[in-house]
Amino acid sequence: MKARRNRIALLCALLIPVAVHADPGKPTPPPNAAPAVPAPDAKPPAKPFEFADVELKARELAGKPYARDDAGMPEFLGQLDYDQYRDIRYKADKALWKDEGLPFQIQAFHRGFIFKDRVSINIVDHGSATRLAYSPELFDYGKNQFPAPLPPDLGFAGLRFHYPLRRDEVYDEVAVFLGASYFRAVGLGQTYGLSARGLALDTGLAKAEEFPIFREFWVQKPGQNAGELVVYALLDSPSVTGAYRFTLRPGLDLTLDVASRLYFRKAVERVGIAPLTSMFFHGENTDRFMDDFRPEVHDSDGLLLGRSTGEWVWRPLNNPRQLRISVFKDTKPSGFGLMQRDREFDHYQDLEAQYHRRPGAWVEALGDWGPGAVYLIEIPSDAEKYDNIVAFWVPDQPATEGKEFRFDYRLHFAQEEYTAVSGGKVVATRIGAAEPGDNQNRKIVVDFGSPSLKMLSPKAKVGAEVSASSGKIGNLVVHKNEENGTWRLSFDLEPVPAEKDKDKVPVELRAMLKSGQDVLTETWVYQWNAR
């Protein structure tokens, strides 16, 4: 534990505050409530618990009809609003392993509000898995007053993990698993932003999306000096079951090694592997008026792709007027991620949300994923409370009944991109009218920056390669911005006039900076839609 001393302060905001409030009116636990902490086993079992046990459970579950476990919760808990639910807090002094001085601690979430599914939590110690028992005594209910006692077998809604990032005696929240198969994580100095999911099913199709849930967790008890925590999870939905192993490593950036095994009850049209979910309300590339004092509001500002060809691609995000779906075909990609490149507070001006401190999430593919495509789905949104951006990998192999999938990957929650793009990165995208009052043609401005670009003379022979799937490109200019050392590409897009709204086809744009035949930057791609 001494190795973690003298670290800089963690500034990340908690998903739900963990401060304990006095609550004289909270429900009294029933006299027969089960213990909150499992008793240790003196003897190891004949067969220690392992990932193969979760795989077997998932495989067997796939052969049975789907049965959701959302019963047993009193109706009054389901009627709680957001603020009332936030007022229910796990007592910090009841955190699992707190009294043992282990490097990790666990707290659970109460069922209620929109979190109706019962989630079982197990602790694996010396090879034995023991169920963590629910008790109302574990929670502070704040100002909530309930009309009846809470049932002793209510169960939990999810869990979260704490780890001392700053100093040994201060445990900071580093990861949360709550709601369906959603989870979030933060490293040092980060605040919660985008989410990851265990799986996305039929997202972006003209039918209802299916949301699998993590219905059961097993947490491996760590050693006294452990720097990582192993968590197993059982995923379930009407169409698929799954076994997951998460290896969580907190630090300056937090990484999660994910092993997923999927078993299909029935065919699924679109399976999204390693899905990331984020929010983009408006940004520097928003070309319509937003009545907001903040210049930008988003958890992520772009999709980064590492292609198998060695090409790096940056796709700025947008809040479109119509649903947008972009597909990037590939085989053996190095990875993809939803990133937050803009780290300037002045660009957000939000003291509470602190968008400039929100991490990006990079999915590093492990092993051979085979052919497939990265999907980016952008959904129109009228408020920042909605997650309207989704990115995931869709394998070419069909997900038919009885099929099994295996995908391994590493998730990086980081403020700075751990990937090293060899050359200039896109640092800004701006779009407006080509001329004042012109509602047809667009002026598009892309800024590229890197230490090597900054060293180039303003007289260097830097040009651009720009293409459009339709329309015309004109007034192409490349020059150095001597104010900050970036290089600016600007051009006009003259789209093909559409006779009717249904004829408005999105324009796919690509651009990069070059010097002769040498590529100087990553590839900027964008999808522009007419109003």
mmCIF file of N, CA, C and O in Angstrom, residues 329-359:
data_model
loop_
_atom_site.group_PDB
_atom_site.id
_atom_site.type_symbol
_atom_site.label_atom_id
_atom_site.label_comp_id
_atom_site.label_asym_id
_atom_site.label_seq_id
_atom_site.Cartn_x
_atom_site.Cartn_y
_atom_site.Cartn_z
ATOM 1 N N LYS A 329 -15.889 -0.571 -42.435
ATOM 2 C CA LYS A 329 -15.525 -1.973 -42.610
ATOM 3 C C LYS A 329 -14.027 -2.176 -42.357
ATOM 4 O O LYS A 329 -13.208 -1.311 -42.685
ATOM 5 N N ASP A 330 -13.685 -3.367 -41.813
ATOM 6 C CA ASP A 330 -12.277 -3.640 -41.551
ATOM 7 C C ASP A 330 -12.100 -5.112 -41.189
ATOM 8 O O ASP A 330 -13.069 -5.836 -40.938
ATOM 9 N N THR A 331 -10.858 -5.547 -41.187
ATOM 10 C CA THR A 331 -10.474 -6.848 -40.646
ATOM 11 C C THR A 331 -9.291 -6.626 -39.720
ATOM 12 O O THR A 331 -8.376 -5.850 -40.033
ATOM 13 N N LYS A 332 -9.315 -7.250 -38.579
ATOM 14 C CA LYS A 332 -8.245 -7.134 -37.588
ATOM 15 C C LYS A 332 -7.912 -5.678 -37.239
ATOM 16 O O LYS A 332 -6.756 -5.240 -37.363
ATOM 17 N N PRO A 333 -8.905 -4.886 -36.819
ATOM 18 C CA PRO A 333 -8.591 -3.503 -36.430
ATOM 19 C C PRO A 333 -7.783 -3.487 -35.145
ATOM 20 O O PRO A 333 -7.876 -4.397 -34.311
ATOM 21 N N SER A 334 -6.945 -2.460 -34.977
ATOM 22 C CA SER A 334 -6.212 -2.335 -33.720
ATOM 23 C C SER A 334 -7.125 -1.828 -32.625
ATOM 24 O O SER A 334 -6.874 -2.063 -31.438
ATOM 25 N N GLY A 335 -8.211 -1.145 -33.002
ATOM 26 C CA GLY A 335 -9.169 -0.691 -32.003
ATOM 27 C C GLY A 335 -9.970 0.494 -32.474
ATOM 28 O O GLY A 335 -9.828 0.987 -33.599
ATOM 29 N N PHE A 336 -10.864 0.939 -31.575
ATOM 30 C CA PHE A 336 -11.690 2.117 -31.833
ATOM 31 C C PHE A 336 -12.076 2.719 -30.483
ATOM 32 O O PHE A 336 -11.985 2.056 -29.441
ATOM 33 N N GLY A 337 -12.499 3.958 -30.502
ATOM 34 C CA GLY A 337 -12.902 4.580 -29.244
ATOM 35 C C GLY A 337 -13.643 5.878 -29.439
ATOM 36 O O GLY A 337 -13.519 6.539 -30.479
ATOM 37 N N LEU A 338 -14.449 6.223 -28.445
ATOM 38 C CA LEU A 338 -15.085 7.534 -28.372
ATOM 39 C C LEU A 338 -14.223 8.383 -27.449
ATOM 40 O O LEU A 338 -14.048 8.058 -26.273
ATOM 41 N N MET A 339 -13.659 9.455 -27.989
ATOM 42 C CA MET A 339 -12.657 10.222 -27.266
ATOM 43 C C MET A 339 -13.153 11.636 -26.963
ATOM 44 O O MET A 339 -14.027 12.172 -27.650
ATOM 45 N N GLN A 340 -12.574 12.239 -25.938
ATOM 46 C CA GLN A 340 -12.803 13.643 -25.607
ATOM 47 C C GLN A 340 -11.469 14.357 -25.756
ATOM 48 O O GLN A 340 -10.663 14.432 -24.826
ATOM 49 N N ARG A 341 -11.207 14.865 -26.962
ATOM 50 C CA ARG A 341 -9.905 15.491 -27.232
ATOM 51 C C ARG A 341 -9.818 16.908 -26.675
ATOM 52 O O ARG A 341 -8.745 17.355 -26.270
ATOM 53 N N ASP A 342 -10.921 17.619 -26.692
ATOM 54 C CA ASP A 342 -10.911 19.018 -26.268
ATOM 55 C C ASP A 342 -10.865 19.071 -24.743
ATOM 56 O O ASP A 342 -11.829 18.692 -24.068
ATOM 57 N N ARG A 343 -9.737 19.550 -24.188
ATOM 58 C CA ARG A 343 -9.537 19.599 -22.745
ATOM 59 C C ARG A 343 -9.503 21.016 -22.186
ATOM 60 O O ARG A 343 -9.099 21.227 -21.041
ATOM 61 N N GLU A 344 -9.983 21.993 -22.960
ATOM 62 C CA GLU A 344 -9.952 23.387 -22.523
ATOM 63 C C GLU A 344 -11.247 23.746 -21.792
ATOM 64 O O GLU A 344 -12.332 23.668 -22.355
ATOM 65 N N PHE A 345 -11.128 24.142 -20.523
ATOM 66 C CA PHE A 345 -12.320 24.530 -19.758
ATOM 67 C C PHE A 345 -13.087 25.653 -20.444
ATOM 68 O O PHE A 345 -14.323 25.675 -20.454
ATOM 69 N N ASP A 346 -12.357 26.619 -21.028
ATOM 70 C CA ASP A 346 -12.997 27.757 -21.677
ATOM 71 C C ASP A 346 -13.946 27.340 -22.793
ATOM 72 O O ASP A 346 -14.856 28.090 -23.152
ATOM 73 N N HIS A 347 -13.745 26.157 -23.351
ATOM 74 C CA HIS A 347 -14.594 25.698 -24.442
ATOM 75 C C HIS A 347 -15.920 25.122 -23.945
ATOM 76 O O HIS A 347 -16.815 24.855 -24.738
ATOM 77 N N TYR A 348 -16.021 24.909 -22.620
ATOM 78 C CA TYR A 348 -17.240 24.346 -22.039
ATOM 79 C C TYR A 348 -17.918 25.293 -21.051
ATOM 80 O O TYR A 348 -19.150 25.388 -21.023
ATOM 81 N N GLN A 349 -17.125 25.931 -20.188
ATOM 82 C CA GLN A 349 -17.638 26.879 -19.190
ATOM 83 C C GLN A 349 -18.677 26.246 -18.273
ATOM 84 O O GLN A 349 -19.660 26.871 -17.888
ATOM 85 N N ASP A 350 -18.473 24.992 -17.906
ATOM 86 C CA ASP A 350 -19.410 24.303 -17.018
ATOM 87 C C ASP A 350 -18.659 23.862 -15.765
ATOM 88 O O ASP A 350 -17.912 22.892 -15.784
ATOM 89 N N LEU A 351 -18.888 24.598 -14.656
ATOM 90 C CA LEU A 351 -18.183 24.315 -13.413
ATOM 91 C C LEU A 351 -18.674 23.049 -12.740
ATOM 92 O O LEU A 351 -17.946 22.418 -11.986
ATOM 93 N N GLU A 352 -19.928 22.668 -12.992
ATOM 94 C CA GLU A 352 -20.495 21.485 -12.347
ATOM 95 C C GLU A 352 -20.210 20.218 -13.137
ATOM 96 O O GLU A 352 -19.692 19.228 -12.590
ATOM 97 N N ALA A 353 -20.520 20.207 -14.419
ATOM 98 C CA ALA A 353 -20.369 18.992 -15.222
ATOM 99 C C ALA A 353 -18.910 18.677 -15.534
ATOM 100 O O ALA A 353 -18.546 17.515 -15.703
ATOM 101 N N GLN A 354 -18.062 19.694 -15.635
ATOM 102 C CA GLN A 354 -16.625 19.512 -15.898
ATOM 103 C C GLN A 354 -16.384 18.586 -17.091
ATOM 104 O O GLN A 354 -15.687 17.568 -16.997
ATOM 105 N N TYR A 355 -16.961 18.969 -18.221
ATOM 106 C CA TYR A 355 -16.803 18.138 -19.423
ATOM 107 C C TYR A 355 -15.353 18.014 -19.869
ATOM 108 O O TYR A 355 -14.979 17.036 -20.520
ATOM 109 N N HIS A 356 -14.532 18.985 -19.500
ATOM 110 C CA HIS A 356 -13.123 18.941 -19.915
ATOM 111 C C HIS A 356 -12.341 17.851 -19.169
ATOM 112 O O HIS A 356 -11.211 17.544 -19.545
ATOM 113 N N ARG A 357 -12.927 17.276 -18.117
ATOM 114 C CA ARG A 357 -12.252 16.225 -17.351
ATOM 115 C C ARG A 357 -12.820 14.831 -17.628
ATOM 116 O O ARG A 357 -12.452 13.866 -16.960
ATOM 117 N N ARG A 358 -13.705 14.698 -18.571
ATOM 118 C CA ARG A 358 -14.345 13.405 -18.821
ATOM 119 C C ARG A 358 -13.446 12.531 -19.700
ATOM 120 O O ARG A 358 -12.862 13.005 -20.676
ATOM 121 N N PRO A 359 -13.331 11.254 -19.355
ATOM 122 C CA PRO A 359 -12.387 10.404 -20.088
ATOM 123 C C PRO A 359 -12.913 9.976 -21.445
ATOM 124 O O PRO A 359 -14.124 9.937 -21.686
#
